[in-house]
Short mmCIF file of C-alpha atoms in Angstrom, two decimals:
data_model
loop_
_atom_site.label_atom_id
_atom_site.label_comp_id
_atom_site.label_asym_id
_atom_site.label_seq_id
_atom_site.Cartn_x
_atom_site.Cartn_y
_atom_site.Cartn_z
CA MET A 1 22.54 280.94 144.39
CA THR A 2 21.33 279.23 147.54
CA LYS A 3 19.51 275.79 147.16
CA SER A 4 16.67 274.92 149.41
CA ILE A 5 16.46 271.35 151.03
CA ARG A 6 12.86 270.26 151.69
CA ILE A 7 12.45 267.52 154.70
CA ARG A 8 9.01 265.82 154.72
CA PRO A 9 7.86 262.45 155.29
CA THR A 10 9.52 260.00 152.79
CA ALA A 11 6.46 258.60 151.63
CA ALA A 12 5.16 261.88 150.52
CA ALA A 13 8.75 262.60 148.95
CA LEU A 14 8.45 259.29 146.85
CA GLY A 15 5.01 260.46 145.82
CA GLU A 16 6.59 263.28 144.13
CA VAL A 17 8.90 261.59 142.08
CA ALA A 18 7.94 261.63 138.27
CA ASP A 19 10.43 258.84 137.27
CA PRO A 20 11.11 256.54 140.06
CA SER A 21 14.03 254.96 137.97
CA ARG A 22 15.87 258.06 138.40
CA TYR A 23 15.37 257.80 142.21
CA PHE A 24 16.71 254.45 142.72
CA LEU A 25 19.34 253.98 140.22
CA PRO A 26 22.58 256.09 139.53
CA GLU A 27 21.85 258.95 137.20
CA ASN A 28 25.53 258.82 135.97
CA PRO A 29 27.61 255.53 136.42
CA ASP A 30 30.66 257.63 135.75
CA ASN A 31 30.62 258.86 139.18
CA LEU A 32 30.92 255.40 140.83
CA LEU A 33 34.02 255.30 142.86
CA ARG A 34 36.75 252.40 142.70
CA ALA A 35 38.53 251.07 145.56
CA ASP A 36 42.21 250.54 145.73
CA PRO A 37 43.07 246.96 147.05
CA SER A 38 46.70 247.91 147.51
CA ARG A 39 45.63 250.44 150.28
CA ARG A 40 44.67 247.72 152.75
CA ASP A 41 46.00 244.83 154.81
CA SER A 42 44.45 241.69 155.92
CA VAL A 43 44.11 241.09 159.49
CA LYS A 44 42.35 238.58 161.80
CA PHE A 45 41.18 238.88 165.38
CA LEU A 46 38.79 237.33 167.84
CA SER A 47 35.27 238.16 168.46
CA GLY A 48 34.38 235.91 171.34
CA THR A 49 35.29 232.40 170.15
CA VAL A 50 34.95 233.36 166.29
CA THR A 51 37.91 234.50 164.47
CA LEU A 52 36.85 237.59 161.98
CA ALA A 53 38.55 238.73 158.95
CA GLY A 54 39.48 242.59 158.56
CA HIS A 55 41.12 244.94 156.54
CA LEU A 56 43.58 247.49 157.78
CA TYR A 57 43.89 250.93 156.22
CA ARG A 58 47.25 252.90 157.29
CA PRO A 59 47.90 256.32 156.49
CA PRO A 60 50.11 256.62 153.42
CA ASN A 61 52.63 258.69 155.20
CA ALA A 62 52.83 256.85 158.56
CA ALA A 63 56.15 255.44 159.21
CA ALA A 64 56.21 251.55 160.19
CA GLY A 65 54.96 251.36 163.66
CA GLU A 66 53.83 255.01 164.12
CA ARG A 67 51.09 255.49 166.58
CA THR A 68 48.01 257.19 164.84
CA PRO A 69 44.44 257.70 165.94
CA GLY A 70 42.19 254.78 164.94
CA VAL A 71 38.61 254.32 163.33
CA VAL A 72 36.60 251.26 163.43
CA MET A 73 34.04 250.80 160.42
CA CYS A 74 31.05 248.69 159.88
CA GLY A 75 29.02 248.68 156.76
CA PRO A 76 25.36 247.67 155.57
CA ILE A 77 23.37 244.67 156.08
CA SER A 78 24.96 241.43 154.70
CA SER A 79 27.76 243.41 153.16
CA VAL A 80 31.45 242.47 153.32
CA LYS A 81 34.62 244.65 153.69
CA GLU A 82 35.15 245.17 150.18
CA GLN A 83 31.59 246.94 149.74
CA THR A 84 31.14 250.60 150.63
CA LEU A 85 33.56 250.94 153.50
CA PRO A 86 36.73 251.05 151.32
CA HIS A 87 35.82 254.27 149.83
CA TYR A 88 35.53 255.95 153.25
CA ALA A 89 38.54 254.13 154.77
CA GLU A 90 40.77 255.22 152.15
CA ARG A 91 39.80 258.91 152.66
CA LEU A 92 40.10 258.67 156.41
CA ALA A 93 43.49 256.92 156.05
CA ASP A 94 44.64 259.86 153.76
CA ALA A 95 43.48 262.22 156.60
CA GLY A 96 45.83 260.55 159.01
CA TYR A 97 43.73 257.68 160.54
CA THR A 98 44.40 254.10 160.53
CA VAL A 99 41.10 252.30 159.64
CA LEU A 100 39.78 248.88 160.52
CA THR A 101 37.02 247.25 158.52
CA PHE A 102 35.82 243.74 159.04
CA ASP A 103 33.38 240.98 157.92
CA PRO A 104 30.88 240.17 160.51
CA ARG A 105 30.58 236.77 161.89
CA ASN A 106 28.87 234.28 159.32
CA PHE A 107 29.93 236.47 156.47
CA GLY A 108 32.70 236.92 153.94
CA GLU A 109 35.98 235.63 155.23
CA SER A 110 34.90 235.53 158.99
CA GLU A 111 34.16 232.47 160.67
CA GLY A 112 30.66 231.59 162.07
CA GLU A 113 27.91 229.07 161.78
CA PRO A 114 25.44 228.79 160.41
CA ARG A 115 26.64 230.75 157.23
CA PHE A 116 24.83 233.87 156.38
CA ARG A 117 22.94 234.21 159.53
CA TYR A 118 22.70 238.05 160.10
CA ASP A 119 21.88 239.12 163.94
CA PRO A 120 22.16 242.81 164.83
CA SER A 121 23.31 241.94 168.36
CA ALA A 122 26.00 239.72 167.13
CA VAL A 123 27.34 242.22 164.75
CA ILE A 124 27.43 244.93 167.56
CA ASP A 125 29.34 242.41 169.52
CA ASP A 126 31.87 242.07 166.87
CA TYR A 127 32.02 245.69 166.35
CA ALA A 128 32.89 246.13 170.09
CA ASN A 129 35.28 243.52 169.68
CA ALA A 130 37.03 245.20 166.60
CA VAL A 131 37.45 248.25 168.88
CA SER A 132 39.05 245.85 171.36
CA TYR A 133 41.52 244.56 168.80
CA LEU A 134 42.54 248.11 167.47
CA LEU A 135 43.32 248.93 171.03
CA THR A 136 45.86 246.39 171.35
CA ARG A 137 47.88 247.40 168.19
CA ALA A 138 51.19 249.26 169.00
CA ASP A 139 50.59 251.47 165.81
CA ILE A 140 47.28 252.87 167.39
CA ASP A 141 46.94 255.70 169.96
CA SER A 142 44.64 254.04 172.10
CA ALA A 143 43.36 257.32 173.80
CA ARG A 144 42.27 258.20 170.22
CA VAL A 145 39.61 255.66 168.71
CA SER A 146 36.44 256.45 167.14
CA ALA A 147 33.50 254.31 165.58
CA VAL A 148 32.25 255.24 162.12
CA GLY A 149 29.30 253.21 160.44
CA VAL A 150 27.55 253.31 157.18
CA CYS A 151 23.90 252.12 156.62
CA MET A 152 23.14 249.41 159.39
CA GLY A 153 26.85 249.98 160.55
CA GLY A 154 25.91 253.51 161.41
CA GLY A 155 23.19 252.28 163.51
CA TYR A 156 25.37 249.80 165.07
CA ALA A 157 27.96 252.78 165.72
CA VAL A 158 25.15 254.49 167.76
CA SER A 159 24.92 251.01 169.56
CA VAL A 160 28.46 250.56 170.18
CA GLY A 161 28.84 254.20 171.37
CA ALA A 162 26.22 253.86 173.78
CA ARG A 163 28.00 250.60 175.53
CA ASP A 164 31.65 251.46 174.81
CA LYS A 165 33.07 254.58 176.32
CA ARG A 166 36.57 253.65 175.20
CA LEU A 167 35.60 255.71 172.10
CA ARG A 168 36.43 259.57 171.78
CA ALA A 169 33.85 260.27 168.91
CA VAL A 170 31.06 258.45 167.13
CA ALA A 171 29.90 259.18 163.48
CA SER A 172 26.88 257.51 161.46
CA VAL A 173 26.35 257.84 157.66
CA ALA A 174 22.89 256.96 156.04
CA GLY A 175 22.37 255.08 159.34
CA GLY A 176 19.81 252.45 159.70
CA TYR A 177 17.95 253.47 162.74
CA ASN A 178 14.48 251.95 163.05
CA ILE A 179 14.34 249.00 160.78
CA GLY A 180 10.72 247.35 161.44
CA GLY A 181 9.42 251.17 161.81
CA THR A 182 10.54 251.68 158.25
CA PHE A 183 9.11 248.52 156.81
CA GLN A 184 5.87 249.11 158.48
CA GLN A 185 5.70 252.84 157.27
CA PHE A 186 6.03 251.87 153.64
CA LEU A 187 3.80 248.57 153.79
CA GLY A 188 1.12 249.55 156.44
CA VAL A 189 0.30 247.86 159.60
CA GLU A 190 -1.47 244.61 158.40
CA SER A 191 1.08 243.99 155.20
CA PHE A 192 3.88 244.54 157.62
CA ALA A 193 2.35 241.89 160.12
CA ALA A 194 1.68 239.53 156.84
CA LEU A 195 5.42 239.83 156.08
CA TYR A 196 6.59 239.08 159.55
CA ARG A 197 4.16 236.15 159.76
CA THR A 198 5.73 234.71 156.42
CA ILE A 199 9.05 234.91 158.15
CA ASN A 200 7.97 233.37 161.37
CA HIS A 201 6.56 230.58 159.45
CA LEU A 202 9.99 229.95 157.76
CA ALA A 203 11.80 230.13 161.03
CA GLN A 204 9.09 227.60 162.55
CA GLN A 205 9.99 225.13 159.55
CA GLN A 206 13.27 225.34 160.32
CA TYR A 207 12.85 224.81 164.06
CA GLU A 208 10.75 221.66 163.37
CA SER A 209 13.00 220.36 160.40
CA GLY A 210 16.45 221.41 161.85
CA GLU A 211 17.21 222.50 158.32
CA ILE A 212 18.24 226.12 157.71
CA ALA A 213 15.89 227.93 155.59
CA TYR A 214 17.43 230.65 153.27
CA ILE A 215 15.96 233.67 151.49
CA PRO A 216 17.50 235.85 148.89
CA ALA A 217 19.33 238.67 150.02
CA ILE A 218 17.99 240.93 147.48
CA SER A 219 15.26 241.06 145.10
CA GLU A 220 13.99 243.86 142.84
CA ALA A 221 10.47 244.10 144.29
CA MET A 222 8.72 243.99 147.57
CA SER A 223 6.96 240.37 148.12
CA LEU A 224 4.86 239.46 151.27
CA ASP A 225 4.95 235.97 150.29
CA SER A 226 8.58 235.34 149.02
CA PRO A 227 10.66 237.67 151.15
CA ALA A 228 14.16 238.71 150.56
CA ALA A 229 16.37 240.79 153.05
CA MET A 230 16.43 243.87 150.79
CA MET A 231 13.52 244.21 148.45
CA SER A 232 14.15 247.27 146.07
CA PRO A 233 15.64 247.89 142.74
CA GLU A 234 18.20 250.27 144.56
CA ALA A 235 19.57 247.43 146.61
CA TYR A 236 19.27 244.99 143.88
CA THR A 237 21.50 247.17 141.53
CA TYR A 238 24.09 247.98 144.08
CA TYR A 239 24.70 244.45 145.66
CA ASP A 240 24.20 242.75 142.10
CA ARG A 241 27.01 245.38 140.60
CA THR A 242 29.66 245.20 143.61
CA ALA A 243 29.27 241.33 143.87
CA ARG A 244 30.33 240.91 140.25
CA THR A 245 32.81 243.79 140.33
CA GLU A 246 34.38 243.97 143.97
CA ALA A 247 32.98 241.35 146.53
CA PRO A 248 33.09 237.87 145.26
CA THR A 249 32.50 236.69 148.91
CA TRP A 250 29.28 238.43 149.33
CA SER A 251 26.48 236.14 149.62
CA ARG A 252 23.20 236.34 147.64
CA THR A 253 21.26 234.27 150.47
CA MET A 254 20.64 234.88 154.07
CA THR A 255 18.97 232.69 156.73
CA ALA A 256 15.25 233.45 156.72
CA ASP A 257 15.48 233.70 160.63
CA SER A 258 17.79 236.64 160.34
CA MET A 259 14.77 238.79 159.53
CA GLN A 260 13.44 238.34 162.88
CA PRO A 261 15.98 240.13 165.02
CA TYR A 262 16.77 242.50 161.94
CA LEU A 263 13.16 243.91 161.92
CA MET A 264 13.25 244.57 165.74
CA TYR A 265 16.56 246.61 165.32
CA ASN A 266 16.05 250.03 166.83
CA ALA A 267 19.01 252.25 167.56
CA ILE A 268 17.01 255.34 168.66
CA GLY A 269 16.71 254.14 172.10
CA HIS A 270 20.52 253.89 172.23
CA ALA A 271 21.03 257.59 171.40
CA ALA A 272 20.77 259.18 174.69
CA LEU A 273 23.23 256.56 176.18
CA VAL A 274 26.10 257.62 173.75
CA ALA A 275 26.78 260.77 175.68
CA PRO A 276 29.12 262.12 176.68
CA THR A 277 30.68 260.77 173.57
CA PRO A 278 30.34 263.35 170.74
CA LEU A 279 27.83 261.85 168.20
CA LEU A 280 27.67 263.13 164.45
CA LEU A 281 24.92 261.91 161.97
CA VAL A 282 25.30 262.50 158.31
CA HIS A 283 22.06 261.56 156.25
CA GLY A 284 20.67 262.02 152.72
CA THR A 285 17.46 264.09 152.16
CA ALA A 286 16.05 261.41 149.90
CA ASP A 287 16.53 258.09 151.30
CA ALA A 288 13.81 255.40 151.08
CA SER A 289 15.96 252.75 152.83
CA CYS A 290 17.06 254.34 155.93
CA ILE A 291 14.44 257.34 155.95
CA PRO A 292 15.33 260.61 157.17
CA GLU A 293 12.59 260.79 159.84
CA TYR A 294 14.43 258.37 162.05
CA ALA A 295 17.83 260.08 161.46
CA GLN A 296 15.98 263.14 162.98
CA GLN A 297 14.63 261.07 166.07
CA THR A 298 17.90 259.70 166.59
CA TYR A 299 19.34 263.28 166.68
CA ASP A 300 16.75 264.49 168.92
CA SER A 301 16.97 261.59 171.32
CA ALA A 302 20.85 261.94 171.69
CA LEU A 303 22.37 263.95 174.63
CA GLY A 304 25.64 266.02 174.94
CA GLU A 305 27.52 267.21 172.12
CA LYS A 306 25.98 266.17 168.73
CA GLU A 307 25.41 267.43 165.08
CA LEU A 308 22.97 266.28 162.21
CA VAL A 309 24.27 267.04 158.55
CA TRP A 310 21.88 266.66 155.60
CA ILE A 311 23.43 265.89 152.39
CA ASP A 312 21.00 266.55 149.27
CA THR A 313 20.72 262.99 147.70
CA HIS A 314 18.60 261.18 145.33
CA ASN A 315 18.65 257.76 147.03
CA HIS A 316 20.38 255.72 149.61
CA VAL A 317 23.20 254.18 147.72
CA GLU A 318 24.79 257.49 146.54
CA LEU A 319 26.43 257.45 150.15
CA TYR A 320 27.66 254.03 149.36
CA ASP A 321 30.03 254.41 146.44
CA GLN A 322 29.24 257.60 144.56
CA ASP A 323 30.65 261.10 144.41
CA PRO A 324 30.22 263.99 145.26
CA TYR A 325 28.16 262.34 148.01
CA VAL A 326 30.60 260.14 149.54
CA SER A 327 33.32 262.66 149.45
CA GLU A 328 30.96 265.28 151.20
CA ALA A 329 30.13 262.86 153.92
CA VAL A 330 33.67 261.95 154.64
CA ALA A 331 34.69 265.59 154.74
CA HIS A 332 32.02 265.81 157.67
CA VAL A 333 33.37 262.70 159.31
CA ILE A 334 37.15 264.09 159.21
CA ARG A 335 36.02 267.39 160.54
CA TRP A 336 34.15 265.70 163.46
CA LEU A 337 37.08 263.30 164.27
CA ASP A 338 39.85 265.97 163.96
CA HIS A 339 37.86 268.26 166.26
CA HIS A 340 37.38 265.56 168.87
CA LEU A 341 40.49 263.46 168.59
CA GLY A 342 42.76 266.41 168.43
CA ASP A 343 44.53 268.58 165.70
CA GLU A 344 47.64 266.51 165.99
CA THR A 345 45.79 263.73 164.06
CA ARG A 346 46.83 265.35 160.78
CA PRO A 347 49.74 263.62 159.30
#
């Protein structure tokens, strides 16, 4: 029996949800994936003058020093390398790829001041420098390196692919492509402007006092007067859970001025520049955090070889650490990388 997938404006789709808690929260906690810390080794590398902390995942059957194709991965806003990415990295390593994940500057175990300031441009620089580091390793085939990102890391994979022609392929899963547009669509023009004014005010206070102003990284509800970086029960549930169980270095605060560049980030204009590097987009059909409309716009804007895969989801975070969604997404990424990096990628 075939199953129809309906793609329509996300605001309309949300209006059809009879029980919002089923949309935002996992229906079955038993399908949560668990990472295996023994699969990864700690590494450090430079991004400009800042030392970043990373994890390296090698294929289980790779001999010491054996050259394999490489993948550099970046994850969601504010996240650290112990969140989301291990579930992708382990599966990519099983398929024969050496995978590098990292904490962006100012977060986790990476250096950088002020702590917990988030700037998409800086993260993109770190992402590109992670590619540079991977290319220096003797156990990497430098002719076969790719970028794969999840959530904001997916948007940044598009941006890195636009500027870095050393990459053989790019893939984005549940990508964040137009952040301000997403907030504006749900809040409306005036309320979005009010939110931005609140953030501008906090940044102005910081400018005048010289004291860093912080906001929560997560909250369970949207607030125009007391903003958080992520304001939804879905984000709150995911980060609160993983901070307690998997990622003790994750911060519950971010600098208030982080929201100014974050809300301006838009990868759609970068999509055409990825060509001729092949670009894969994998996206959930029901996603109120990184809405499907902008995945479609990114695909439409891209030139050259491209593909857009829809996965029938209930929310955004199912593609972070829940099966069957993660395994389905990874299978498409592996198919894409195998095709563009060569059949010899198989162990």
